[in-house]
């Protein structure tokens, strides 16, 4: 059977194929739009024009107020004189009018062609709600630490997934995008590091756990980030790292509306290492050889020829395209009547790779259907279904291999020779470009299918029963065909097929009760939940050296293998929440959840997770001064305490497993030996105790809002492996033995105001967290090879652990005085290290220091938006005030590991007798580099940065123009993602890069144009 993956089209054929494919898709999309538009027009009444003026209680015009038809999407803003004009569906339509600092009002048109509306001032938006666990709450009643993401501010960003767009938007939400390779996953963290194990937050999508990367951003209505025990304890055993709640859009009663969004973008790298020119390289190579006691390599004539005739190659640039296209299409249809509402959406995303090669990149298709029906006065049901297909096409090697070799190659060698053949310079038996263009293909196809059926039944006034059943199916398949490359050292042909199938079921039943009497308000929920799943994985491979034949055909017993895994898990839960509110002034909440997990043995599976919180709206007190109320009309303080858990360990960790190996030889026969893993049957939950205190303040009629938080999280019973005496002979079983403390604070501000006809929105946030290991039972762990980290009591988790650099040896007398690394005699121009214990010798066991860590601190974000007569502008800045990155190997070391390269621009500022205040030690090669290559603070970089994450300019055409072509809204815009980065990082590496050798695909700068259409 011929392997499809072995057929690789030429670049021209691939481009033509995709051009045809995209043309067909766009034609199909256009036909769908026309058909749905015709259906929409046929189903609706003729638009009715309404005009009017909006003023405040003093009669002054309100500029920039939002006017929208209730149950529809057509909307407009008032001009500088408070006037507006809007086409509505009928003469009986209702207008919704809103503006910051005023009460939102609903005004019936009642057949009028002109209306005058007076907005009334308000002290607070009493009806604003936020999404919480298993429901919603009025914002004024929230006593926990919850942040809601303003989805409107994320519109138009040319990102592949919503995680990238969230970076910097919310205090306490840490997102790190170390690279932009198609299919990569940015890391997510809420409020720092709480445990020595998995610190990922729990993600809930429409009530069930899901993959945030697979959600179409255009489908999202709301994102809430639950950060403390008061808000997260309702999710119990998996909430210690916070919870992200995502609610997708629903349809609305009224006209059928069709929306289409399109973005086309071009990707370029934000940073690439700056390699020196070939003639500079030759000069520095000669200097390094002389410094190392070796003869020079290049003559003056050769150096002159490099300058005049080349070559002068940059392999890092050669493996990337100048730019790579990216596009996305989103189409949605929504509407409904008094009984049923619906939303149907589809999306397509295509991100091509920056790597040269045959058709590398990511394609994703998203489909969603959300339908809700009011079956009767008492019963409402809903069906939510979503599907995402991700296809990632990549080279068959590993990205760090590709980048490692391209980084190490000096500029004196072209990547191809004059005949167009790949070059293999001395000391290298492979070529990065050859691996990309001829080394084969790895293709993964991942399906994410979910369905949710929910119902709500009104038993009595204030008493409702809600039920939900959700199912998920993840089906992931990977095919890899790594091909041998003639003439190189890459002679391995390998075919790998693997698959993974995950099936999850979620059910819950919730009884909700709401009761008000006088100034007392009480609401509560009590519920039951079951979650369970299976995970099946299978992999098979076959390997043949020096052969281009179809290696999956024919008989073969050597160099083949099959592996299969299956895991099952389940968790049963009961939960309770009670809220009491007196006069919108005194607020109390209690949460309780009991989880029973299959990850622990009977007797240890159950645990209770309670939380208590309270809030005081002192601005509602009678004694609150009237003068202060005019300045600060809203003031609330709140506090919470609670327990949450973490059960993120491998399934069956409390059970002993049997390992069978080829053991002993008896009578010339090898007999298998079976052994049991060392286990601890008494494993139980990790528990995090959270304390939070916060304040919410409003100024200038609540146009300016401020929020502050301070928290302390203590995690105990952390599941870790504590070393046991060697005589035990059974490995290191997991124990509940660790404790970590994490402290931090957050601040957020938002201000909305007008200057004439221009409306402005400014928002900013800053946050910080710091963890510390409290208890490891007197042990410590030193991890890593190229980069060493330590887990030690009294220090942050995974702190860098190395020698401390103490300048350069400037003379032979300084060298004689020492101190020296054990077994190494340095020379002038080499790095000098601190001798911690003063014995004259610098040793790993005695003289290493704790030197910071990679986790970012002092995170901040700033957003500014402005609108004027259809023109909108926004810019979003995001940054990190404190972070360390330890770069090693070819990412920073000249002639690393006795290779010919690399040599970067910062190596030019090296130590010489005439340049004693250099930024880099003397240049050396081979064994002479041992002193300077030691693991020290010299290689740890300041990775703080400020990044213009997004800048955008758009224009919305006047409705009186667009209505002529049956458009309710037409907006065009241009945007740049990762537009500018300010950092002190050297070497051309991005400050968000992971530590180590810098072998990472770059973060992209993305230029885009976009279009929004609403019919």
PDB file of N, CA and C in Angstrom, residues 744-796:
ATOM      1  N   UNK A 744       0.308  37.293  46.967  1.00  0.00           N
ATOM      2  CA  UNK A 744       0.293  38.226  45.853  1.00  0.00           C
ATOM      3  C   UNK A 744      -0.757  39.309  46.007  1.00  0.00           C
ATOM      4  N   UNK A 745      -0.755  40.213  45.052  1.00  0.00           N
ATOM      5  CA  UNK A 745      -1.718  41.305  45.039  1.00  0.00           C
ATOM      6  C   UNK A 745      -2.064  41.654  43.596  1.00  0.00           C
ATOM      7  N   UNK A 746      -3.199  42.325  43.417  1.00  0.00           N
ATOM      8  CA  UNK A 746      -3.684  42.706  42.096  1.00  0.00           C
ATOM      9  C   UNK A 746      -4.326  44.088  42.167  1.00  0.00           C
ATOM     10  N   UNK A 747      -4.258  44.805  41.070  1.00  0.00           N
ATOM     11  CA  UNK A 747      -4.898  46.111  40.982  1.00  0.00           C
ATOM     12  C   UNK A 747      -5.395  46.302  39.556  1.00  0.00           C
ATOM     13  N   UNK A 748      -6.618  46.803  39.405  1.00  0.00           N
ATOM     14  CA  UNK A 748      -7.186  47.061  38.088  1.00  0.00           C
ATOM     15  C   UNK A 748      -7.975  48.362  38.133  1.00  0.00           C
ATOM     16  N   UNK A 749      -7.927  49.103  37.030  1.00  0.00           N
ATOM     17  CA  UNK A 749      -8.649  50.370  36.924  1.00  0.00           C
ATOM     18  C   UNK A 749      -9.249  50.476  35.535  1.00  0.00           C
ATOM     19  N   UNK A 750     -10.387  51.177  35.459  1.00  0.00           N
ATOM     20  CA  UNK A 750     -11.052  51.411  34.181  1.00  0.00           C
ATOM     21  C   UNK A 750     -11.718  52.782  34.211  1.00  0.00           C
ATOM     22  N   UNK A 751     -11.533  53.563  33.156  1.00  0.00           N
ATOM     23  CA  UNK A 751     -12.077  54.925  33.103  1.00  0.00           C
ATOM     24  C   UNK A 751     -12.656  55.164  31.713  1.00  0.00           C
ATOM     25  N   UNK A 752     -13.907  55.587  31.677  1.00  0.00           N
ATOM     26  CA  UNK A 752     -14.580  55.923  30.436  1.00  0.00           C
ATOM     27  C   UNK A 752     -15.029  57.377  30.492  1.00  0.00           C
ATOM     28  N   UNK A 753     -14.741  58.144  29.424  1.00  0.00           N
ATOM     29  CA  UNK A 753     -15.107  59.555  29.416  1.00  0.00           C
ATOM     30  C   UNK A 753     -15.183  60.045  27.975  1.00  0.00           C
ATOM     31  N   UNK A 754     -15.755  61.215  27.804  1.00  0.00           N
ATOM     32  CA  UNK A 754     -15.884  61.842  26.491  1.00  0.00           C
ATOM     33  C   UNK A 754     -15.170  63.175  26.477  1.00  0.00           C
ATOM     34  N   UNK A 755     -14.605  63.504  25.317  1.00  0.00           N
ATOM     35  CA  UNK A 755     -14.126  64.865  25.048  1.00  0.00           C
ATOM     36  C   UNK A 755     -14.781  65.300  23.743  1.00  0.00           C
ATOM     37  N   UNK A 756     -15.813  66.070  23.864  1.00  0.00           N
ATOM     38  CA  UNK A 756     -16.579  66.432  22.686  1.00  0.00           C
ATOM     39  C   UNK A 756     -17.231  65.214  22.077  1.00  0.00           C
ATOM     40  N   UNK A 757     -16.997  64.976  20.787  1.00  0.00           N
ATOM     41  CA  UNK A 757     -17.599  63.836  20.094  1.00  0.00           C
ATOM     42  C   UNK A 757     -16.746  62.587  20.187  1.00  0.00           C
ATOM     43  N   UNK A 758     -15.639  62.650  20.899  1.00  0.00           N
ATOM     44  CA  UNK A 758     -14.741  61.505  21.017  1.00  0.00           C
ATOM     45  C   UNK A 758     -14.979  60.819  22.351  1.00  0.00           C
ATOM     46  N   UNK A 759     -15.231  59.506  22.309  1.00  0.00           N
ATOM     47  CA  UNK A 759     -15.353  58.742  23.558  1.00  0.00           C
ATOM     48  C   UNK A 759     -14.078  57.947  23.779  1.00  0.00           C
ATOM     49  N   UNK A 760     -13.651  57.890  25.033  1.00  0.00           N
ATOM     50  CA  UNK A 760     -12.384  57.264  25.404  1.00  0.00           C
ATOM     51  C   UNK A 760     -12.630  56.168  26.440  1.00  0.00           C
ATOM     52  N   UNK A 761     -11.834  55.120  26.363  1.00  0.00           N
ATOM     53  CA  UNK A 761     -11.814  54.073  27.382  1.00  0.00           C
ATOM     54  C   UNK A 761     -10.368  53.744  27.705  1.00  0.00           C
ATOM     55  N   UNK A 762     -10.041  53.826  28.983  1.00  0.00           N
ATOM     56  CA  UNK A 762      -8.696  53.499  29.443  1.00  0.00           C
ATOM     57  C   UNK A 762      -8.823  52.425  30.524  1.00  0.00           C
ATOM     58  N   UNK A 763      -8.071  51.368  30.394  1.00  0.00           N
ATOM     59  CA  UNK A 763      -8.052  50.340  31.435  1.00  0.00           C
ATOM     60  C   UNK A 763      -6.618  49.892  31.663  1.00  0.00           C
ATOM     61  N   UNK A 764      -6.329  49.528  32.886  1.00  0.00           N
ATOM     62  CA  UNK A 764      -4.975  49.099  33.241  1.00  0.00           C
ATOM     63  C   UNK A 764      -5.051  48.085  34.363  1.00  0.00           C
ATOM     64  N   UNK A 765      -4.063  47.198  34.412  1.00  0.00           N
ATOM     65  CA  UNK A 765      -3.992  46.244  35.516  1.00  0.00           C
ATOM     66  C   UNK A 765      -2.540  45.905  35.788  1.00  0.00           C
ATOM     67  N   UNK A 766      -2.273  45.565  37.030  1.00  0.00           N
ATOM     68  CA  UNK A 766      -0.940  45.129  37.439  1.00  0.00           C
ATOM     69  C   UNK A 766      -1.112  44.111  38.555  1.00  0.00           C
ATOM     70  N   UNK A 767      -0.260  43.107  38.591  1.00  0.00           N
ATOM     71  CA  UNK A 767      -0.376  42.070  39.611  1.00  0.00           C
ATOM     72  C   UNK A 767       0.993  41.452  39.870  1.00  0.00           C
ATOM     73  N   UNK A 768       1.118  40.819  41.020  1.00  0.00           N
ATOM     74  CA  UNK A 768       2.367  40.168  41.384  1.00  0.00           C
ATOM     75  C   UNK A 768       2.067  38.998  42.304  1.00  0.00           C
ATOM     76  N   UNK A 769       2.872  37.966  42.209  1.00  0.00           N
ATOM     77  CA  UNK A 769       2.764  36.823  43.120  1.00  0.00           C
ATOM     78  C   UNK A 769       4.153  36.246  43.345  1.00  0.00           C
ATOM     79  N   UNK A 770       4.353  35.686  44.514  1.00  0.00           N
ATOM     80  CA  UNK A 770       5.635  35.081  44.857  1.00  0.00           C
ATOM     81  C   UNK A 770       5.387  33.851  45.708  1.00  0.00           C
ATOM     82  N   UNK A 771       5.961  32.724  45.275  1.00  0.00           N
ATOM     83  CA  UNK A 771       5.780  31.486  46.036  1.00  0.00           C
ATOM     84  C   UNK A 771       7.045  31.159  46.816  1.00  0.00           C
ATOM     85  N   UNK A 772       6.878  30.325  47.819  1.00  0.00           N
ATOM     86  CA  UNK A 772       8.001  29.883  48.648  1.00  0.00           C
ATOM     87  C   UNK A 772       7.722  28.476  49.146  1.00  0.00           C
ATOM     88  N   UNK A 773       8.722  27.618  49.038  1.00  0.00           N
ATOM     89  CA  UNK A 773       8.614  26.259  49.559  1.00  0.00           C
ATOM     90  C   UNK A 773       8.759  26.316  51.075  1.00  0.00           C
ATOM     91  N   UNK A 774       7.760  25.841  51.775  1.00  0.00           N
ATOM     92  CA  UNK A 774       7.758  25.889  53.243  1.00  0.00           C
ATOM     93  C   UNK A 774       8.318  24.607  53.842  1.00  0.00           C
ATOM     94  N   UNK A 775       7.925  23.460  53.278  1.00  0.00           N
ATOM     95  CA  UNK A 775       8.303  22.194  53.909  1.00  0.00           C
ATOM     96  C   UNK A 775       8.530  21.125  52.847  1.00  0.00           C
ATOM     97  N   UNK A 776       9.719  20.511  52.880  1.00  0.00           N
ATOM     98  CA  UNK A 776      10.027  19.337  52.053  1.00  0.00           C
ATOM     99  C   UNK A 776      10.573  18.209  52.917  1.00  0.00           C
ATOM    100  N   UNK A 777      10.263  18.241  54.183  1.00  0.00           N
ATOM    101  CA  UNK A 777      10.756  17.234  55.121  1.00  0.00           C
ATOM    102  C   UNK A 777      12.283  17.192  55.146  1.00  0.00           C
ATOM    103  N   UNK A 778      12.900  18.389  55.007  1.00  0.00           N
ATOM    104  CA  UNK A 778      14.346  18.484  55.111  1.00  0.00           C
ATOM    105  C   UNK A 778      15.114  18.079  53.868  1.00  0.00           C
ATOM    106  N   UNK A 779      14.423  17.749  52.773  1.00  0.00           N
ATOM    107  CA  UNK A 779      15.112  17.336  51.557  1.00  0.00           C
ATOM    108  C   UNK A 779      15.173  18.506  50.564  1.00  0.00           C
ATOM    109  N   UNK A 780      15.876  18.308  49.471  1.00  0.00           N
ATOM    110  CA  UNK A 780      15.874  19.257  48.371  1.00  0.00           C
ATOM    111  C   UNK A 780      16.116  18.488  47.075  1.00  0.00           C
ATOM    112  N   UNK A 781      15.710  19.094  45.949  1.00  0.00           N
ATOM    113  CA  UNK A 781      15.923  18.465  44.644  1.00  0.00           C
ATOM    114  C   UNK A 781      16.674  19.434  43.748  1.00  0.00           C
ATOM    115  N   UNK A 782      17.691  18.926  43.074  1.00  0.00           N
ATOM    116  CA  UNK A 782      18.405  19.696  42.060  1.00  0.00           C
ATOM    117  C   UNK A 782      18.108  19.035  40.718  1.00  0.00           C
ATOM    118  N   UNK A 783      17.508  19.811  39.827  1.00  0.00           N
ATOM    119  CA  UNK A 783      17.015  19.264  38.571  1.00  0.00           C
ATOM    120  C   UNK A 783      17.754  19.868  37.383  1.00  0.00           C
ATOM    121  N   UNK A 784      17.691  19.178  36.242  1.00  0.00           N
ATOM    122  CA  UNK A 784      18.193  19.719  34.993  1.00  0.00           C
ATOM    123  C   UNK A 784      19.614  19.314  34.686  1.00  0.00           C
ATOM    124  N   UNK A 785      19.999  19.557  33.424  1.00  0.00           N
ATOM    125  CA  UNK A 785      21.360  19.269  32.969  1.00  0.00           C
ATOM    126  C   UNK A 785      22.021  20.565  32.496  1.00  0.00           C
ATOM    127  N   UNK A 786      21.620  21.090  31.327  1.00  0.00           N
ATOM    128  CA  UNK A 786      22.198  22.361  30.864  1.00  0.00           C
ATOM    129  C   UNK A 786      21.835  23.506  31.796  1.00  0.00           C
ATOM    130  N   UNK A 787      20.612  23.463  32.341  1.00  0.00           N
ATOM    131  CA  UNK A 787      20.136  24.477  33.282  1.00  0.00           C
ATOM    132  C   UNK A 787      19.766  23.768  34.574  1.00  0.00           C
ATOM    133  N   UNK A 788      20.352  24.185  35.682  1.00  0.00           N
ATOM    134  CA  UNK A 788      20.065  23.570  36.977  1.00  0.00           C
ATOM    135  C   UNK A 788      19.079  24.411  37.768  1.00  0.00           C
ATOM    136  N   UNK A 789      18.065  23.762  38.319  1.00  0.00           N
ATOM    137  CA  UNK A 789      17.134  24.411  39.231  1.00  0.00           C
ATOM    138  C   UNK A 789      17.098  23.631  40.531  1.00  0.00           C
ATOM    139  N   UNK A 790      16.704  24.307  41.579  1.00  0.00           N
ATOM    140  CA  UNK A 790      16.643  23.674  42.889  1.00  0.00           C
ATOM    141  C   UNK A 790      15.267  23.902  43.499  1.00  0.00           C
ATOM    142  N   UNK A 791      14.752  22.888  44.159  1.00  0.00           N
ATOM    143  CA  UNK A 791      13.545  22.996  44.980  1.00  0.00           C
ATOM    144  C   UNK A 791      14.005  22.840  46.418  1.00  0.00           C
ATOM    145  N   UNK A 792      13.977  23.954  47.154  1.00  0.00           N
ATOM    146  CA  UNK A 792      14.578  23.985  48.481  1.00  0.00           C
ATOM    147  C   UNK A 792      13.686  24.794  49.415  1.00  0.00           C
ATOM    148  N   UNK A 793      13.604  24.373  50.654  1.00  0.00           N
ATOM    149  CA  UNK A 793      12.809  25.089  51.645  1.00  0.00           C
ATOM    150  C   UNK A 793      13.296  26.526  51.794  1.00  0.00           C
ATOM    151  N   UNK A 794      12.350  27.466  51.795  1.00  0.00           N
ATOM    152  CA  UNK A 794      12.673  28.870  51.962  1.00  0.00           C
ATOM    153  C   UNK A 794      12.861  29.637  50.671  1.00  0.00           C
ATOM    154  N   UNK A 795      12.774  28.947  49.511  1.00  0.00           N
ATOM    155  CA  UNK A 795      13.006  29.599  48.221  1.00  0.00           C
ATOM    156  C   UNK A 795      11.848  29.292  47.264  1.00  0.00           C
ATOM    157  N   UNK A 796      11.696  30.111  46.204  1.00  0.00           N
ATOM    158  CA  UNK A 796      10.666  29.825  45.204  1.00  0.00           C
ATOM    159  C   UNK A 796      10.909  28.490  44.499  1.00  0.00           C
TER     160      UNK A 796
END
